[in-house]
Short mmCIF file of C-alpha atoms in Angstrom, two decimals:
data_model
loop_
_atom_site.label_atom_id
_atom_site.label_comp_id
_atom_site.label_asym_id
_atom_site.label_seq_id
_atom_site.Cartn_x
_atom_site.Cartn_y
_atom_site.Cartn_z
CA MET E 266 32.47 -31.53 -28.03
CA VAL E 267 31.62 -27.88 -26.24
CA VAL E 268 31.08 -24.89 -28.69
CA GLU E 269 31.69 -21.67 -27.10
CA THR E 270 29.02 -18.84 -28.45
CA PRO E 271 30.90 -15.88 -28.78
CA LYS E 272 29.85 -13.01 -26.34
CA ALA E 273 28.42 -10.30 -28.00
CA PHE E 274 29.95 -8.03 -26.02
CA ALA E 275 33.39 -7.55 -24.25
CA PRO E 276 33.31 -6.87 -20.60
CA GLY E 277 32.18 -3.61 -19.49
CA GLU E 278 31.06 -2.61 -22.83
CA SER E 279 27.25 -3.85 -22.78
CA PRO E 280 24.53 -0.81 -23.54
CA LEU E 281 23.49 -1.23 -20.10
CA GLU E 282 26.99 -0.57 -18.65
CA ARG E 283 27.95 1.71 -21.01
CA LEU E 284 24.57 4.11 -20.10
CA PRO E 285 25.61 7.16 -17.80
CA VAL E 286 25.98 6.85 -13.98
CA GLU E 287 23.30 8.73 -13.10
CA ILE E 288 20.96 6.43 -15.67
CA LEU E 289 22.71 3.54 -14.86
CA ASP E 290 21.60 4.03 -10.59
CA GLU E 291 17.92 4.72 -11.87
CA VAL E 292 17.72 1.85 -13.72
CA ILE E 293 19.10 0.04 -10.91
CA ALA E 294 16.94 1.42 -8.52
CA GLN E 295 14.08 0.19 -9.78
CA LEU E 296 14.84 -3.15 -8.58
CA ALA E 297 14.79 -2.19 -4.63
CA LEU E 298 11.40 -2.98 -3.12
CA ASP E 299 10.07 -0.90 -0.68
CA SER E 300 8.37 -3.78 0.59
CA GLN E 301 8.52 -4.26 4.98
CA PRO E 302 10.66 -6.39 6.37
CA SER E 303 9.22 -9.91 7.05
CA ALA E 304 10.48 -11.76 9.43
CA TYR E 305 13.91 -13.23 8.11
CA THR E 306 13.09 -13.77 4.50
CA PRO E 307 15.65 -12.17 2.20
CA ARG E 308 14.79 -8.87 0.81
CA ASN E 309 16.04 -7.22 -2.44
CA VAL E 310 16.75 -10.86 -4.22
CA ASP E 311 17.02 -9.01 -7.28
CA LEU E 312 19.90 -6.47 -6.29
CA ILE E 313 21.74 -9.49 -4.45
CA SER E 314 21.67 -10.90 -7.92
CA CYS E 315 22.74 -8.03 -9.71
CA LEU E 316 26.15 -7.77 -7.10
CA LEU E 317 27.59 -10.59 -9.34
CA THR E 318 26.59 -9.58 -12.90
CA SER E 319 29.85 -7.46 -13.64
CA ARG E 320 31.91 -4.77 -11.89
CA THR E 321 29.78 -1.55 -12.98
CA ILE E 322 26.46 -3.27 -12.30
CA HIS E 323 27.94 -4.06 -8.81
CA VAL E 324 28.85 -0.60 -8.37
CA ALA E 325 25.55 0.71 -9.06
CA THR E 326 23.86 -2.14 -6.99
CA ILE E 327 26.05 -1.23 -3.84
CA ASN E 328 24.93 2.67 -4.13
CA THR E 329 21.10 1.55 -4.08
CA LEU E 330 21.34 -1.43 -1.57
CA TYR E 331 23.15 1.10 1.04
CA SER E 332 21.53 4.04 0.18
CA HIS E 333 18.46 3.06 2.55
CA ILE E 334 19.24 1.02 5.40
CA THR E 335 16.30 -0.86 6.77
CA ILE E 336 16.61 -2.40 10.49
CA PRO E 337 14.51 -4.64 12.08
CA HIS E 338 16.31 -6.85 14.85
CA SER E 339 19.86 -6.16 17.04
CA SER E 340 21.32 -8.89 14.82
CA ILE E 341 20.73 -7.56 11.37
CA PHE E 342 22.44 -3.99 13.11
CA SER E 343 25.10 -5.33 14.70
CA LYS E 344 25.95 -7.21 10.91
CA PHE E 345 25.72 -3.96 9.49
CA LEU E 346 27.53 -1.77 11.72
CA THR E 347 30.02 -4.40 11.28
CA HIS E 348 30.14 -4.44 7.73
CA VAL E 349 30.27 -0.52 7.34
CA THR E 350 33.51 -0.90 10.09
CA GLU E 351 35.45 -2.81 7.89
CA HIS E 352 34.21 -0.89 4.87
CA PRO E 353 34.28 2.46 5.36
CA GLY E 354 33.14 3.98 2.10
CA LEU E 355 29.77 2.29 2.39
CA GLY E 356 29.04 4.34 5.21
CA THR E 357 29.59 7.29 2.95
CA ILE E 358 26.74 5.72 0.99
CA VAL E 359 24.02 5.73 3.47
CA LYS E 360 21.35 8.15 3.13
CA ARG E 361 18.65 6.63 5.38
CA LEU E 362 18.61 4.98 8.56
CA ASP E 363 15.26 3.56 9.43
CA LEU E 364 14.94 1.70 12.65
CA SER E 365 10.92 2.17 12.57
CA HIS E 366 10.56 -1.91 12.21
CA PHE E 367 12.99 -2.22 15.02
CA THR E 368 12.03 -4.59 17.67
CA SER E 369 13.30 -7.74 19.86
CA ILE E 370 10.27 -9.49 19.36
CA GLY E 371 10.36 -12.86 17.73
CA LEU E 372 14.03 -13.46 19.06
CA GLY E 373 12.97 -14.59 21.80
CA ARG E 374 14.63 -12.41 24.35
CA SER E 375 13.12 -9.93 26.54
CA ARG E 376 14.27 -6.21 25.99
CA GLN E 377 16.47 -6.65 29.03
CA VAL E 378 18.20 -10.23 27.18
CA ASN E 379 18.62 -7.76 24.16
CA SER E 380 20.31 -4.99 26.16
CA GLU E 381 22.80 -7.56 27.21
CA VAL E 382 23.52 -8.93 24.32
CA GLN E 383 25.03 -5.57 23.15
CA ASN E 384 24.29 -5.39 19.71
CA MET E 385 21.94 -2.18 20.07
CA THR E 386 23.32 0.06 22.47
CA SER E 387 23.99 4.09 22.90
CA LYS E 388 27.35 3.20 22.14
CA THR E 389 26.88 1.12 18.89
CA LEU E 390 24.15 3.34 17.70
CA TYR E 391 26.51 6.38 17.90
CA ASN E 392 29.40 4.33 15.90
CA CYS E 393 26.42 3.86 13.27
CA LEU E 394 25.76 7.04 13.18
CA ASP E 395 29.73 8.33 13.12
CA LEU E 396 30.37 5.90 10.56
CA THR E 397 27.58 7.05 8.05
CA PRO E 398 28.40 11.10 7.74
CA ALA E 399 26.45 11.70 4.76
CA ILE E 400 23.27 10.40 6.17
CA GLN E 401 20.12 12.38 5.58
CA GLU E 402 16.81 10.69 7.40
CA VAL E 403 17.41 8.87 10.65
CA LEU E 404 13.85 6.97 11.94
CA LEU E 405 13.74 5.93 15.40
CA GLN E 406 11.20 5.37 17.68
CA GLU E 407 10.26 3.60 21.59
CA ASN E 408 11.70 0.82 21.36
CA LEU E 409 15.04 2.61 20.88
CA ASP E 410 14.40 5.06 23.66
CA ASP E 411 16.51 3.67 26.28
CA ASP E 412 19.82 4.00 23.78
CA ILE E 413 19.13 7.36 22.23
CA ASP E 414 21.72 9.08 24.99
CA GLU E 415 23.01 12.73 25.03
CA ASN E 416 26.00 11.67 22.92
CA VAL E 417 23.60 10.07 20.21
CA LEU E 418 21.40 13.35 20.52
CA CYS E 419 24.53 15.54 20.16
CA LYS E 420 25.50 13.85 17.20
CA LEU E 421 21.74 14.23 15.78
CA PHE E 422 21.96 17.54 16.33
CA TYR E 423 25.72 19.27 15.91
CA GLY E 424 27.47 16.06 13.86
CA LEU E 425 25.89 15.33 11.20
CA PRO E 426 25.67 18.19 8.81
CA LYS E 427 23.55 16.44 5.88
CA LEU E 428 20.64 15.39 8.43
CA ARG E 429 17.51 16.88 7.24
CA ALA E 430 14.92 14.56 8.86
CA VAL E 431 15.02 12.96 12.41
CA ASP E 432 11.68 11.24 13.93
CA PHE E 433 11.69 9.68 17.76
CA CYS E 434 8.10 8.33 17.32
CA ALA E 435 6.57 7.73 21.11
CA SER E 436 10.34 7.75 22.77
CA SER E 437 9.45 8.60 26.06
CA SER E 438 11.46 6.72 28.81
CA LYS E 439 13.07 8.68 31.50
CA PRO E 440 16.86 8.00 30.08
CA PHE E 441 15.29 9.82 26.90
CA ALA E 442 13.55 12.91 28.16
CA GLU E 443 16.68 13.34 30.46
CA SER E 444 18.96 13.17 27.48
CA PHE E 445 16.94 15.16 25.63
CA THR E 446 16.38 17.68 28.35
CA SER E 447 20.21 17.83 28.48
CA ALA E 448 21.11 18.22 24.78
CA ALA E 449 18.80 20.58 24.23
CA THR E 450 20.25 22.32 27.15
CA GLY E 451 23.70 22.65 25.54
CA LEU E 452 22.16 23.81 22.72
CA ALA E 453 21.09 26.80 24.18
CA ASP E 454 24.31 27.67 24.97
CA VAL E 455 25.39 27.53 21.45
CA PRO E 456 24.46 29.66 18.92
CA LEU E 457 23.64 27.77 16.44
CA ASN E 458 20.95 26.72 13.56
CA LEU E 459 19.93 23.31 12.39
CA ASN E 460 19.79 22.07 8.88
CA ILE E 461 16.80 19.99 10.34
CA ARG E 462 13.49 19.94 8.14
CA ARG E 463 11.28 17.21 9.02
CA LEU E 464 10.88 16.72 12.68
CA GLY E 465 9.45 14.17 14.33
CA LEU E 466 8.56 13.96 17.88
CA HIS E 467 4.89 12.37 17.94
CA GLU E 468 3.88 10.91 21.72
CA CYS E 469 7.55 11.82 23.36
CA PHE E 470 4.90 13.28 26.18
CA THR E 471 7.59 12.93 28.98
CA LEU E 472 9.64 16.12 27.19
CA PRO E 473 9.81 19.18 29.49
CA SER E 474 7.97 22.59 27.85
CA THR E 475 11.79 23.84 27.60
CA VAL E 476 12.83 21.18 25.23
CA PHE E 477 10.47 22.92 22.72
CA GLU E 478 11.06 26.30 23.76
CA THR E 479 15.22 25.99 23.22
CA LEU E 480 14.81 23.27 20.24
CA LEU E 481 12.05 25.28 17.77
CA PRO E 482 14.14 28.58 17.05
CA ARG E 483 16.75 26.95 15.73
CA LEU E 484 15.36 25.23 13.35
CA PRO E 485 14.75 28.18 10.51
CA TYR E 486 14.11 25.71 7.45
CA LEU E 487 11.39 23.38 9.17
CA THR E 488 8.79 22.13 6.93
CA HIS E 489 7.77 19.20 9.01
CA LEU E 490 6.30 19.22 12.21
CA ASP E 491 4.86 16.49 14.82
CA VAL E 492 4.23 17.07 18.35
CA SER E 493 1.39 15.30 18.88
CA HIS E 494 0.74 14.77 22.07
CA THR E 495 3.38 16.38 23.96
CA ARG E 496 3.48 19.53 26.08
CA ILE E 497 4.68 22.22 23.72
CA THR E 498 3.46 25.79 24.55
CA ASP E 499 2.10 28.73 22.97
CA ASP E 500 5.14 30.32 23.42
CA ALA E 501 7.12 27.58 21.63
CA LEU E 502 5.04 27.40 19.28
CA ALA E 503 5.18 31.03 18.12
CA SER E 504 9.10 30.92 18.22
CA ILE E 505 9.53 29.03 15.37
CA PRO E 506 11.37 31.06 12.91
CA GLU E 507 10.02 32.90 10.09
CA SER E 508 11.85 31.43 7.54
CA ALA E 509 10.40 28.22 8.22
CA SER E 510 8.12 27.40 5.93
CA LEU E 511 5.18 24.41 7.57
CA SER E 512 3.57 22.05 4.77
CA HIS E 513 2.80 19.52 7.69
CA LEU E 514 2.03 20.31 10.92
CA ASN E 515 0.07 18.09 14.02
CA LEU E 516 -0.62 19.42 17.06
CA GLY E 517 -3.34 17.00 18.16
CA ARG E 518 -4.01 16.18 21.64
CA CYS E 519 -1.46 18.86 23.00
CA THR E 520 -2.97 20.33 26.16
CA GLN E 521 -0.25 22.88 26.82
CA ILE E 522 -1.29 24.81 24.28
CA SER E 523 -4.47 27.52 24.03
CA GLY E 524 -7.03 27.44 20.80
CA ARG E 525 -6.18 31.49 20.91
CA GLY E 526 -2.81 30.40 20.40
CA VAL E 527 -3.02 28.39 18.09
CA VAL E 528 -5.13 30.22 15.43
CA ASP E 529 -3.08 33.24 16.34
CA PHE E 530 -0.34 31.47 14.84
CA LEU E 531 -2.00 29.76 11.90
CA ILE E 532 -3.20 33.28 11.34
CA ASN E 533 -0.14 35.84 11.63
CA HIS E 534 2.57 33.53 11.70
CA PRO E 535 4.37 33.32 8.18
CA ALA E 536 5.52 29.96 8.69
CA ALA E 537 1.82 28.84 8.25
CA LYS E 538 0.86 30.08 5.08
CA SER E 539 1.14 27.46 2.92
CA LEU E 540 0.27 24.35 5.12
CA VAL E 541 -0.85 20.93 3.53
CA PHE E 542 -2.01 18.73 6.54
CA LEU E 543 -2.92 20.16 9.70
CA ASN E 544 -3.74 18.32 12.74
CA LEU E 545 -5.46 20.01 15.65
CA SER E 546 -7.49 17.24 17.02
CA CYS E 547 -7.75 16.76 20.59
CA ASP E 548 -9.32 14.32 23.54
CA ILE E 549 -12.71 15.96 24.88
CA ALA E 550 -12.83 13.74 27.69
CA ARG E 551 -9.47 15.77 28.95
CA TYR E 552 -9.39 19.22 27.12
CA ARG E 553 -10.74 20.67 24.34
CA LEU E 554 -8.45 23.11 21.84
CA LEU E 555 -10.99 24.74 19.72
CA TRP E 556 -14.26 26.34 21.23
CA GLU E 557 -16.73 28.25 18.85
CA ALA E 558 -15.01 31.24 18.35
CA ASP E 559 -11.50 29.77 17.65
CA VAL E 560 -13.83 27.70 14.90
CA GLU E 561 -14.94 31.14 13.68
CA ARG E 562 -11.41 32.81 13.42
CA LEU E 563 -9.77 29.86 12.04
CA LEU E 564 -11.75 28.12 9.62
CA PRO E 565 -12.09 31.35 7.32
CA ALA E 566 -8.60 32.03 7.11
CA LEU E 567 -6.91 28.72 6.47
CA PRO E 568 -4.55 28.33 3.33
CA THR E 569 -6.15 26.90 0.25
CA THR E 570 -3.00 24.69 -0.04
CA LEU E 571 -4.50 22.64 2.69
CA LYS E 572 -5.49 18.71 1.82
CA SER E 573 -6.08 17.23 5.37
CA LEU E 574 -7.60 19.04 7.84
CA ASN E 575 -7.83 17.18 11.24
CA LEU E 576 -10.69 19.13 13.84
CA ASN E 577 -11.72 16.35 15.65
CA GLY E 578 -13.23 17.43 19.14
CA ALA E 579 -13.49 21.37 17.99
CA LYS E 580 -16.75 22.49 19.23
CA ILE E 581 -18.32 23.18 15.82
CA ARG E 582 -22.10 23.97 15.60
CA ARG E 583 -24.59 23.64 12.88
CA TRP E 584 -23.72 27.42 11.62
CA HIS E 585 -20.07 26.78 11.42
CA ALA E 586 -21.04 24.80 8.02
CA PRO E 587 -21.26 27.76 5.65
CA LEU E 588 -17.45 28.47 6.92
CA LEU E 589 -16.79 24.39 5.72
CA LEU E 590 -18.03 24.98 3.28
CA PRO E 591 -15.38 26.46 0.98
CA LEU E 592 -12.63 23.93 2.39
CA THR E 593 -14.24 21.02 0.99
CA LYS E 594 -13.27 22.18 -2.52
CA HIS E 595 -9.65 21.61 -1.41
CA LEU E 596 -9.45 19.24 1.05
CA GLU E 597 -9.22 15.47 0.82
CA GLU E 598 -9.55 14.67 4.21
CA LEU E 599 -11.67 16.25 6.41
CA SER E 600 -12.57 15.05 10.74
CA LEU E 601 -14.93 16.54 12.57
CA ALA E 602 -15.54 14.07 14.94
CA SER E 603 -17.74 14.99 17.79
CA ALA E 604 -19.05 18.01 15.58
CA ASP E 605 -22.94 18.78 16.26
CA LEU E 606 -24.03 18.49 12.70
CA SER E 607 -26.64 17.36 11.22
CA VAL E 608 -27.09 15.13 8.35
CA GLN E 609 -28.22 18.05 6.37
CA ASP E 610 -25.54 20.62 7.47
CA ILE E 611 -22.84 16.94 6.00
CA ASN E 612 -25.13 16.94 2.82
CA SER E 613 -24.57 20.55 2.19
CA PHE E 614 -20.74 19.61 1.18
CA PHE E 615 -21.79 17.59 -1.51
CA ARG E 616 -24.69 19.44 -2.83
CA PRO E 617 -26.18 22.46 -2.49
CA ALA E 618 -28.33 23.69 0.58
CA SER E 619 -31.78 25.03 -0.02
CA PRO E 620 -32.74 27.91 1.86
CA SER E 621 -35.57 25.88 3.87
CA THR E 622 -31.89 23.47 5.31
CA SER E 623 -29.59 26.09 5.85
CA PRO E 624 -29.02 26.10 9.61
CA THR E 625 -29.74 29.03 11.57
CA ARG E 626 -26.81 31.37 12.67
CA GLU E 627 -26.35 33.11 15.27
CA PRO E 628 -25.64 36.78 15.22
CA ALA E 629 -22.71 37.39 16.58
CA THR E 630 -21.20 34.46 13.61
CA PRO E 631 -20.01 36.38 10.47
CA GLU E 632 -21.61 35.39 7.25
CA ALA E 633 -19.57 33.36 4.54
CA PRO E 634 -18.79 34.55 1.57
CA SER E 635 -21.36 33.21 -1.49
CA GLN E 636 -19.45 30.92 -3.86
CA PRO E 637 -20.62 29.57 -7.13
CA TRP E 638 -21.26 26.14 -6.41
CA ALA E 639 -18.44 23.75 -7.05
CA PRO E 640 -17.94 19.71 -6.61
CA PRO E 641 -15.84 18.82 -3.27
CA THR E 642 -12.53 17.12 -3.42
CA LEU E 643 -13.36 15.18 -0.61
CA HIS E 644 -12.12 11.71 -0.42
CA TYR E 645 -12.12 11.10 3.31
CA LEU E 646 -14.76 12.20 6.41
CA ASP E 647 -13.97 11.69 10.10
CA LEU E 648 -18.07 11.67 11.50
CA SER E 649 -17.21 9.33 14.35
CA SER E 650 -19.19 10.15 17.37
CA ILE E 651 -21.55 12.68 16.30
CA PRO E 652 -24.81 11.87 17.19
CA ALA E 653 -26.81 12.36 13.94
CA ILE E 654 -24.33 9.98 12.25
CA THR E 655 -25.86 6.54 12.32
CA GLN E 656 -26.63 3.36 11.02
CA SER E 657 -30.20 4.32 10.22
CA SER E 658 -29.42 7.91 9.26
CA LEU E 659 -26.97 6.57 6.67
CA PHE E 660 -29.20 4.34 4.99
CA SER E 661 -31.93 6.97 5.09
CA THR E 662 -33.34 8.50 1.96
CA SER E 663 -32.43 12.08 3.10
CA CYS E 664 -28.22 11.32 3.45
CA THR E 665 -26.49 11.40 0.08
CA LEU E 666 -23.26 10.20 1.56
CA LEU E 667 -23.91 6.79 0.58
CA SER E 668 -24.57 7.98 -3.06
CA PRO E 669 -22.70 7.96 -6.22
CA SER E 670 -23.32 11.75 -6.20
CA THR E 671 -20.83 12.19 -3.57
CA CYS E 672 -17.71 10.97 -5.74
CA PRO E 673 -14.85 11.61 -4.77
CA LEU E 674 -15.54 10.41 -1.68
CA GLU E 675 -14.61 6.85 -1.03
CA VAL E 676 -14.08 6.74 3.05
CA ILE E 677 -16.03 7.33 6.03
CA GLU E 678 -14.32 7.06 9.34
CA LEU E 679 -17.36 6.24 12.36
CA GLY E 680 -17.47 5.36 15.69
CA ASP E 681 -17.41 1.68 17.44
CA LYS E 682 -21.40 2.02 17.52
CA ALA E 683 -21.75 2.56 13.66
CA ILE E 684 -19.29 0.55 12.94
CA SER E 685 -20.69 -2.47 14.70
CA SER E 686 -24.36 -1.92 12.96
CA LEU E 687 -23.01 -1.89 9.82
CA ARG E 688 -20.79 -4.82 9.98
CA GLU E 689 -24.20 -6.98 10.45
CA CYS E 690 -25.73 -5.10 7.51
CA ARG E 691 -23.94 -7.59 4.68
CA ASN E 692 -26.93 -7.28 2.16
CA THR E 693 -27.59 -3.98 2.30
CA ASN E 694 -23.87 -2.94 2.34
CA LYS E 695 -23.27 -4.68 -0.71
CA ARG E 696 -26.54 -3.51 -2.51
CA LEU E 697 -25.19 -0.12 -1.61
CA GLY E 698 -21.48 -0.28 -2.73
CA TRP E 699 -19.91 0.10 0.75
CA VAL E 700 -17.90 -1.91 2.96
CA VAL E 701 -16.64 -2.53 6.69
CA LYS E 702 -13.14 -2.11 7.34
CA GLU E 703 -11.46 -2.24 11.03
CA LEU E 704 -7.48 -1.67 12.11
CA GLY E 705 -6.62 -1.72 15.61
CA ARG E 706 -8.88 1.09 17.05
CA ARG E 707 -10.46 2.66 14.23
CA GLY E 708 -13.06 1.39 11.63
CA TRP E 709 -14.19 2.63 8.20
CA TYR E 710 -16.91 2.79 5.96
CA VAL E 711 -15.30 2.42 2.17
CA ARG E 712 -16.56 2.73 -0.78
CA ASP E 713 -16.50 -1.12 -2.66
CA SER E 714 -13.50 -0.95 -5.41
CA ASN E 715 -16.25 -2.35 -7.71
CA ALA E 716 -18.57 -0.22 -7.54
CA ALA E 717 -18.88 3.49 -9.09
CA GLY E 718 -16.12 5.81 -7.72
CA GLY E 719 -14.78 3.33 -5.59
CA ASN E 720 -10.44 2.48 -5.26
CA GLN E 721 -9.63 5.63 -6.95
CA GLY E 722 -6.43 5.33 -5.45
CA GLY E 723 -4.90 6.81 -2.41
CA ARG E 724 -1.20 7.86 -3.41
CA ARG E 725 -0.60 11.51 -2.59
CA SER E 726 2.73 13.27 -2.87
CA TRP E 727 1.87 15.16 0.61
CA LYS E 728 1.15 11.78 2.20
CA MET E 729 4.86 10.84 1.55
CA GLY E 730 4.31 7.34 0.32
CA ALA E 731 1.31 6.36 2.76
CA MET E 732 -1.50 4.80 0.47
CA TRP E 733 -4.32 4.60 3.66
CA TRP E 734 -6.29 7.97 4.07
CA GLY E 735 -7.11 9.50 7.66
CA MET E 736 -3.00 9.46 8.89
CA ARG E 737 -2.46 10.97 12.59
CA LYS E 738 1.05 10.79 12.24
CA CYS E 739 2.71 13.07 9.92
CA PRO E 740 5.53 11.73 8.08
CA VAL E 741 9.11 12.73 7.62
CA ALA E 742 10.47 10.60 4.99
CA TRP E 743 8.99 8.90 1.94
CA GLY E 744 8.39 5.46 1.84
CA GLU E 745 6.10 2.74 2.44
CA VAL E 746 3.92 2.56 6.12
CA GLY E 747 5.06 -0.28 8.66
CA GLY E 748 6.29 -1.03 11.79
CA LEU E 749 5.46 1.28 14.74
CA TYR E 750 4.82 4.11 12.49
CA GLY E 751 1.86 2.50 10.49
CA HIS E 752 0.25 1.67 14.36
CA TYR E 753 0.17 5.31 15.30
CA MET E 754 -0.47 6.64 11.54
CA PHE E 755 -3.24 4.22 11.25
CA LYS E 756 -4.54 1.91 13.85
CA LYS E 757 -4.12 4.55 17.24
#
């Protein structure tokens, strides 16, 4: 004999189901895992189970599942496109289309074979955008550059009124550059401002300068701009509308801009008054952006809102150290690769310098205003390619960088030679409480999480989900970093 236990609640009457829709959506959203795609293993298994729970939970789960769509392979894209074509209502739920992980590797296909399959083409990508009219963020990258044609670009610029962020990371093929140029030319003929607030053109080095001179003046709400390694010019930079309010600006490795033009923009343009992330790095083997005079003008004018500053390759001399000192009281990341600084200069960031160790200042350099001593806020310091910073100088008693007194400092980026030497000093590293970590082309000396002041956590709101220190690509959407974006942000 089977005895049925009476149900505690009638269908749709459980406390969870009776929650207000807004709260229920937030509860279900906690089950969504912001994890990176891993081969073909299922993701968000808990959410899939919720689809079978009840009608009320099913609706809330659908909203969460389709809010952020991540596409790692063309076959998954094809399935998604087919599904939203058959059920157009689902397309209106999509807020983010993430193709930053998209690749044909692992499918046993080359790019040519992948194009013959016709799952991901410029036509299907356009259809996907057309079926997601409420989309707010589109994350693209170089593996798709041949599929980003003029129609797709026009759809992104004109046809999606709620679009706020778009990233074209490392797209540089000839068809992409030609399509982007044509779309920008069409934009010049239309008196239209764009609603895009966060724009990523990182490593899009084939785009002509005229593209930036046409596009940037039409972005009055711009907050994030990544044009690293592009042909942006001084005129294009100055054309950013005064109504913009930039918090993130990446001008690293741009050879068509001048130090004077950049400094003028940062000092005088209303859009640059509340920066949080600023990258002005350069490859000194090809081009130096900031010379001594530029550095002397720039450093005193930088806003106190700044948390990350990259001056790699700038002509920083010993007498600039007092100008850098006030910045260390609010910066969390500071990159000074190739600077002409001594160990004593860098020590001065973490302890008051005695008069005998103060750097000799050239007469033409203005004196930095005297400030009461306050501890630094630095968590990350890039000292690569500084001749004075070696394995032996770091271990010297005259260097305070590795001592507990420099907390919250937890990451020091170093060049290949220094990292190779430190890698061999396992016992000393353990005794000092520091470890060597490497990824791609980069190497870091990191305070051990078990040591005093170690492992303080790298999550910050201005990083938009990135956990590591020293990012070189500007994020345009909140989320865990991986795929090609992770490569350009932390490996290169």
